[in-house]
XYZ file of C-alpha atoms in Angstrom:
406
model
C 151.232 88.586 89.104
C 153.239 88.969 91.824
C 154.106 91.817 93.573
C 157.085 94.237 92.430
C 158.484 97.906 92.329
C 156.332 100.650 91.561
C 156.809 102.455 88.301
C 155.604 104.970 86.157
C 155.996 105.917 82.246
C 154.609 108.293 79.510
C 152.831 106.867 76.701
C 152.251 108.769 73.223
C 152.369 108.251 69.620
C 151.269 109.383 66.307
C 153.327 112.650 66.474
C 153.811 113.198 62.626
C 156.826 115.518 63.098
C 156.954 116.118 59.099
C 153.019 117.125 59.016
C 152.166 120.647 59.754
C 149.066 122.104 61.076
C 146.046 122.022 57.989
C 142.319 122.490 57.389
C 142.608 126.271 56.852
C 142.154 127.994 53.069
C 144.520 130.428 54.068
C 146.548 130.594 57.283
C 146.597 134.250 58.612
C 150.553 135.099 58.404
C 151.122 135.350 62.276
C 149.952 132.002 62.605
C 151.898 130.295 60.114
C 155.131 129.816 62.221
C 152.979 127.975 64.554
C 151.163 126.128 62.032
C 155.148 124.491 60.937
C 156.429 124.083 64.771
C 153.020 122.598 66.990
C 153.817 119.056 66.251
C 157.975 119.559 67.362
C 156.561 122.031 70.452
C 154.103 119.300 71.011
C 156.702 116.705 71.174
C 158.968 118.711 73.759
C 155.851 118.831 75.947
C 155.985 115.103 75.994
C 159.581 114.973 76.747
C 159.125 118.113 79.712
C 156.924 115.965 80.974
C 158.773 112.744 81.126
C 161.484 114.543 82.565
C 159.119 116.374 84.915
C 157.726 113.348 86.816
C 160.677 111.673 86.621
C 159.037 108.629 84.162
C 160.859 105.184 84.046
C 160.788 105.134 80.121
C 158.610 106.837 77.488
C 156.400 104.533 75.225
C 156.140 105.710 71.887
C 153.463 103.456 69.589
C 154.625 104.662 66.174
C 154.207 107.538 63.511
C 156.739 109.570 64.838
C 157.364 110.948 61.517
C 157.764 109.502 57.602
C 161.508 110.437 57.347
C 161.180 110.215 53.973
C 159.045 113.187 54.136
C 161.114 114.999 56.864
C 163.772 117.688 56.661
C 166.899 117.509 58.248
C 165.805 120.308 60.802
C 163.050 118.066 61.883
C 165.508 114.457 62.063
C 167.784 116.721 64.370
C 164.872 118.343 66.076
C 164.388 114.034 66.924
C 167.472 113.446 68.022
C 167.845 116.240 70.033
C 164.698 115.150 72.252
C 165.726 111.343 72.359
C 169.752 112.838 73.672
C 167.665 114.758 75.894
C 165.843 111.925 77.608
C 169.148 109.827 76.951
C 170.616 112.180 79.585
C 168.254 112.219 81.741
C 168.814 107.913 81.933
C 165.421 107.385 80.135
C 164.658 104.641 78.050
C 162.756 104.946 74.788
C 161.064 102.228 73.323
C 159.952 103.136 69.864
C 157.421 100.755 68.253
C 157.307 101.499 64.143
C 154.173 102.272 62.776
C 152.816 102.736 59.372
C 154.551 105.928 58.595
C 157.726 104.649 60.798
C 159.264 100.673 60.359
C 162.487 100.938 61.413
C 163.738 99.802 58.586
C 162.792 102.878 56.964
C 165.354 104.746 59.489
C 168.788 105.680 57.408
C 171.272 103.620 58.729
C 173.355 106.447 58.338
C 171.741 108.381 61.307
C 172.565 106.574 64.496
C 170.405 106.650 67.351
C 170.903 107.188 70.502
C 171.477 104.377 72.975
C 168.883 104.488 74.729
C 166.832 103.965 72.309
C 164.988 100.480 71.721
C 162.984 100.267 68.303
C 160.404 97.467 67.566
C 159.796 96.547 64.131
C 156.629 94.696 62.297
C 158.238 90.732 62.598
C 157.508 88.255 65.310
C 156.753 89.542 68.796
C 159.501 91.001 70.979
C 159.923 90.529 74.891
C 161.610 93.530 76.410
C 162.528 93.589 80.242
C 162.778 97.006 81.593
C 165.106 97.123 84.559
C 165.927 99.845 87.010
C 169.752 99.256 87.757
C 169.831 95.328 88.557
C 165.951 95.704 89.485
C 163.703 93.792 87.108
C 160.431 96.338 86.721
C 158.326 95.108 84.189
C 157.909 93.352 80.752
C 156.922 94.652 77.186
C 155.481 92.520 74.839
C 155.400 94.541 71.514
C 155.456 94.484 67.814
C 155.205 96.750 65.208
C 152.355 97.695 62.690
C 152.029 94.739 60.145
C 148.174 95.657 58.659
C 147.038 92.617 60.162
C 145.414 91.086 63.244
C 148.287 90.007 64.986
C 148.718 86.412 66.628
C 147.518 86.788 70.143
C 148.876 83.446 71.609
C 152.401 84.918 71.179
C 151.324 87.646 73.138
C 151.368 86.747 76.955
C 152.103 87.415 80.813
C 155.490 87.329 81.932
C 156.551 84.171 83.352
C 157.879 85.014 86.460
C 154.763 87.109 87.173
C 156.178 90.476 86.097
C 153.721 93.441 85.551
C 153.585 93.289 81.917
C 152.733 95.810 79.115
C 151.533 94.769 75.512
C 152.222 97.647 72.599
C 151.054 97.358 69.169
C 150.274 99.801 66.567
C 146.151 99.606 64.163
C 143.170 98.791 65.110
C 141.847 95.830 67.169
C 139.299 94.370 68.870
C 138.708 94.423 72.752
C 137.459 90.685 72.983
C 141.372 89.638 71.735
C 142.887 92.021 74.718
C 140.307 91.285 77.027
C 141.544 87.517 77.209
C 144.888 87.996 76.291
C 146.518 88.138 80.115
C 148.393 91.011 79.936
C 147.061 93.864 82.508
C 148.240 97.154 80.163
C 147.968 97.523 76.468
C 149.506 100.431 74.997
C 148.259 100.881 71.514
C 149.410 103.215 68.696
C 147.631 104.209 65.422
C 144.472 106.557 66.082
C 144.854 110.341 66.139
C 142.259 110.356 69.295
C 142.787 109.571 72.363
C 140.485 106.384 73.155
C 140.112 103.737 75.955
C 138.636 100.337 74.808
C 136.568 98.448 76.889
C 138.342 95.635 77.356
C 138.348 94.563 81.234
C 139.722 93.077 82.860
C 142.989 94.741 80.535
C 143.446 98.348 80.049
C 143.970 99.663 76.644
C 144.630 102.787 75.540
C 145.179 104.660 72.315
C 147.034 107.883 73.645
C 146.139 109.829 70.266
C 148.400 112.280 68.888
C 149.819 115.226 71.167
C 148.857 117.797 69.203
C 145.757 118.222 66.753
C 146.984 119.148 63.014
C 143.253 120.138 61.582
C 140.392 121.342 62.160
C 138.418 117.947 62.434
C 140.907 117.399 65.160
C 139.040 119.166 67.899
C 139.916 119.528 71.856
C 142.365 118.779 73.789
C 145.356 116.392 72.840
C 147.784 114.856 74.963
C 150.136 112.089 76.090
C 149.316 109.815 79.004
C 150.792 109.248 82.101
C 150.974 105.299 83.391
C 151.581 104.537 86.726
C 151.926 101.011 88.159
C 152.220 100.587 92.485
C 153.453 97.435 93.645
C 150.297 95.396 93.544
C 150.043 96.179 90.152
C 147.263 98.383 90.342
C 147.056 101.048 87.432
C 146.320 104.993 87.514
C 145.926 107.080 84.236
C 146.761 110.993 84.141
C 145.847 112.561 80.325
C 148.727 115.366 80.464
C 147.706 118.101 77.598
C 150.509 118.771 74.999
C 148.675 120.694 72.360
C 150.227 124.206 71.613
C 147.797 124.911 69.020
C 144.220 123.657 69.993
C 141.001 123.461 68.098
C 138.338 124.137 69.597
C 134.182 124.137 68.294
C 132.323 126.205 70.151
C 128.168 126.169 70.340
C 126.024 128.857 71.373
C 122.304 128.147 71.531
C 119.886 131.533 72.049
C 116.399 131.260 72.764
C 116.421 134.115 70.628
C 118.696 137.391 68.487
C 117.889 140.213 66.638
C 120.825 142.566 67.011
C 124.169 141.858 65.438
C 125.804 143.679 68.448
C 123.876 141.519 70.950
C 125.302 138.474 69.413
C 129.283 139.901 69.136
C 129.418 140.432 73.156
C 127.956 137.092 73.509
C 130.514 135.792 71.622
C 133.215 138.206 73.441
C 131.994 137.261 76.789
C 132.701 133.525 75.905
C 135.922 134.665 74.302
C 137.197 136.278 77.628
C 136.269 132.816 79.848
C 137.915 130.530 77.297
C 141.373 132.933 77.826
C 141.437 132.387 81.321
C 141.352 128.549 81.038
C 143.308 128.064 77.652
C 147.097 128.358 79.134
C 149.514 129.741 76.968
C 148.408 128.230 73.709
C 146.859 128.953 70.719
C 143.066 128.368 70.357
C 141.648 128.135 66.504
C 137.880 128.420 67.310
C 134.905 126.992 64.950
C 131.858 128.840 66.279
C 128.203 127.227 65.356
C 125.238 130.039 66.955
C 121.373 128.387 67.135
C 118.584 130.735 67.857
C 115.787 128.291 68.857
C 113.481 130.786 67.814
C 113.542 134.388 66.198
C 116.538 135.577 64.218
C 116.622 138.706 62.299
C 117.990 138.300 58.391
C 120.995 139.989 58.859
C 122.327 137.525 61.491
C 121.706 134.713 58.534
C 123.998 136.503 55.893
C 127.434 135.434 55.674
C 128.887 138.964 55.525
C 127.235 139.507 58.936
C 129.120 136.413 60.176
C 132.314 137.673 57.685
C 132.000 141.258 59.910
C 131.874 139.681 63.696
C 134.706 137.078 62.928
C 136.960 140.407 61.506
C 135.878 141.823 64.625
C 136.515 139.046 67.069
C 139.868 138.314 65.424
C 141.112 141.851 65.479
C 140.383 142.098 69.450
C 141.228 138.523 70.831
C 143.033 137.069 67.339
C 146.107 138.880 66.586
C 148.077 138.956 69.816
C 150.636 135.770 70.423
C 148.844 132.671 71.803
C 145.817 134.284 71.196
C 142.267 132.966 70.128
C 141.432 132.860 66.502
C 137.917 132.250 65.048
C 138.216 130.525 61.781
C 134.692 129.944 61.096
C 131.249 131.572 62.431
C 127.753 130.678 61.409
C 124.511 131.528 62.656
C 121.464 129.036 61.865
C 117.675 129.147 63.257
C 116.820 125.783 64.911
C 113.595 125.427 62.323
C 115.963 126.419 59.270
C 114.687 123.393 57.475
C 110.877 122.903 57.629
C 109.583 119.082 58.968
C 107.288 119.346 55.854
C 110.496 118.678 53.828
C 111.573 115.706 55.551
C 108.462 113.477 54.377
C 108.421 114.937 51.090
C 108.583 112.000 48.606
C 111.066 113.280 46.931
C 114.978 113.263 46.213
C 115.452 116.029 48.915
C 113.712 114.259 51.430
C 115.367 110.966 51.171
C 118.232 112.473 51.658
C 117.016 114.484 54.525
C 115.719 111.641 56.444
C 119.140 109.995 55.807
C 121.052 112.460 57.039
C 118.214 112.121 60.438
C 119.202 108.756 60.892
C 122.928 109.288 60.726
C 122.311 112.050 63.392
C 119.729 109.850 65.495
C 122.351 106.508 65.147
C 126.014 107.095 65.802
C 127.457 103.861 65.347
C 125.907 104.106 61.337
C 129.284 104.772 59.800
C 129.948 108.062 57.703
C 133.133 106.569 55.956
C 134.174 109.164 53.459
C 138.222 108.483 52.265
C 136.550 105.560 49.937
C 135.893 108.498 47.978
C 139.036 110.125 47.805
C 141.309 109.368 44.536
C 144.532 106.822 44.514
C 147.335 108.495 46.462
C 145.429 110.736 48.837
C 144.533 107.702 51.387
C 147.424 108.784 53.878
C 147.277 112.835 53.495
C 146.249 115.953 55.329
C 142.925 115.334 52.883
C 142.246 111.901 54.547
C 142.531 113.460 57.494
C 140.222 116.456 56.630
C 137.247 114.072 55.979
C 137.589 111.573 58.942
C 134.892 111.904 61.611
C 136.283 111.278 64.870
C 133.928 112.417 67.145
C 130.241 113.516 67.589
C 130.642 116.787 67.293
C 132.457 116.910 63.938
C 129.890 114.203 62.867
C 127.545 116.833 64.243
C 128.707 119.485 61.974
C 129.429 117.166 59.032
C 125.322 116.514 58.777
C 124.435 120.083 59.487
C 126.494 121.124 56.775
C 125.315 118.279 54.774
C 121.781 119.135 55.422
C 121.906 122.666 54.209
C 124.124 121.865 50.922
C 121.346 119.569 50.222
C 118.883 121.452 50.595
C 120.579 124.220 48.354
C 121.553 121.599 45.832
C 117.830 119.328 45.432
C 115.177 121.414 46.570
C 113.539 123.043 43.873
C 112.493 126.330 43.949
């Protein structure tokens, strides 16, 4: 590669305008204006922020939104951010993803010009320029469900820093050889780097988390090329709404009100470091040791969350707990475990999901035809190790409830 201008752009993707926040049984009435607007608020983040550092383009990798799906207010709410970076002499190069092909776009709604959109056919070569000024190349193609055909994918010829974009899933041994330095890849609600070196490539997730197995921070990413082609990464946190598990481990508890200002204590650091966004808070307590009855009784854990919500829950931006339990560390005896019975196979396999991460807990093969692409596929994914954490925990005690006998 040969040496060229710096640049810099914003990478992001899987925005589902049309999906509201989920994951709730009921969603407290202050919240539920929120719960419709996080993904557009999350959105104008993105565009703040390529305005903000003054990007070269903005890289989106697909599921902007199913239009099909999408009310008018939310099409214009699009537009209006694309005009927006339109005046501000920003590019946009859109790739389609599942929810997305362009050719799903009514032809009737014109975008604006500075818009480039990349469908699922053969490869397409974009050069970026800055006036006259060649900057870099884009190799990209839309999401076709299959492994695409790597030897179309290459360097620029005249030694260009180049950029591949594609939308699914794919392996790092195709990237790693492929040539191209930067691979900007679309498709996965979390953000993810693969190791893949001497490439970069980077899923930038979705900017804002829509339930609750979406938890932390979300965000879009920041690129930045110099002139020898050397590459710097910035995470820049969108999320309006953020969930947020939270684990408390005490040596030991036996008053109710010892545990609430334990809880309010961590309450009052997590509002000095949240910004001005809304936290939705999962909170899991484990007392290695001695716990009193009452802290095991769901109406104990029903009275602290009331509690907790009515002081640090009800104000705008504010922190709302969703879910509290309260669980000894010995809750389920190691006598159980090598019991020779239905129970304890299925305790032990629940240990060795916990003990082996990379054993897969695939769960949408059981959902029913038509569900695969909903807020209910998204609900059972396990995308990280704490949900797959909680997932066995709560597996573990339904079990327990379910096969032990009595």
């Amino acid at each position: 590669m040969t040496p060229g201008s710096p640049f810099r752009f914003i990478q992001t993707g899987d925005i589902h305008l049309d999906q509201p926040l989920g994951g709730l049984a009921e969603v407290p009435q202050h919240l539920r204006e929120i719960f419709l607007s996080a993904p557009r608020q999350a959105m104008q983040q993105v565009v703040e922020n390529a305005l903000l550092h003054e990007v070269d383009f903005v890289l989106i990798t697909g599921n902007v939104l199913d239009v099909r799906q999408s009310s008018p207010v939310i099409v214009g709410f699009l537009l209006d951010q694309l005009e927006t970076l339109s005046d501000a002499g920003i590019k946009v190069y859109w790739l389609g993803g599942e929810t997305d092909p362009p050719a799903r776009w009514p032809a009737s709604i014109h975008l604006p010009s500075n818009v480039h959109t990349i469908g699922p056919g053969k490869p397409v070569e974009i050069l970026h320029q800055r006036g006259d000024v060649a900057i870099c190349t884009i190799m990209a193609q839309g999401f076709t469900g299959r492994e695409p055909g790597w030897s179309q994918f290459r360097p620029d010829a005249a030694g260009l820093f180049t950029i591949g974009a594609l939308n699914g899933d794919f392996e790092s041994d195709s990237i790693a050889r492929s040539g191209i330095p930067y691979w900007a890849l679309g498709g996965k609600e979390l953000r993810d780097k693969l190791n893949c070196s001497p490439a970069i490539a980077v899923y930038a997730g979705s900017p804002q988390g829509r339930t609750i197995t979406h938890n932390g921070q979300r965000s879009c990413t920041l690129v930045e090329v110099d002139e020898e082609g050397d590459v710097s990464m910035e995470a820049i946190p969108t999320d309006v709404c953020r969930w947020q598990s939270e684990i408390i481990e005490l040596e030991n508890c036996k008053k109710v009100s010892d545990l609430t200002q334990i809880i309010k204590n961590r309450l009052n650091t997590l509002n000095t470091t949240k910004g001005n966004r809304q936290l939705m808070i999962d909170w899991r307590v484990i007392v290695a040791n001695e716990a009193t009855r009452d802290l095991l009784k769901e109406e104990t854990w029903q009275s602290i969350t009331d509690e907790l919500n009515k002081q640090f829950g009800e104000e705008p931006h504010g922190s709302w707990t969703y879910e509290l339990t309260v669980e000894t560390a010995s809750v389920i005896p190691e006598g159980w475990y090598q019991e020779q019975s239905i129970c304890g196979d299925y305790l032990r396999l629940t240990r060795e999901l916990a003990a082996d991460p990379s054993l897969p807990i695939e769960l949408t093969q059981f959902l029913s035809e038509g569900h695969e692409e909903s807020q209910l596929a998204d609900a059972v994914s396990i995308e990280s190790r704490e949900n797959r954490r909680r997932v066995l925990q709560d597996a573990r005690r339904l079990g327990v409830r379910l096969l032990r006998a009595e």
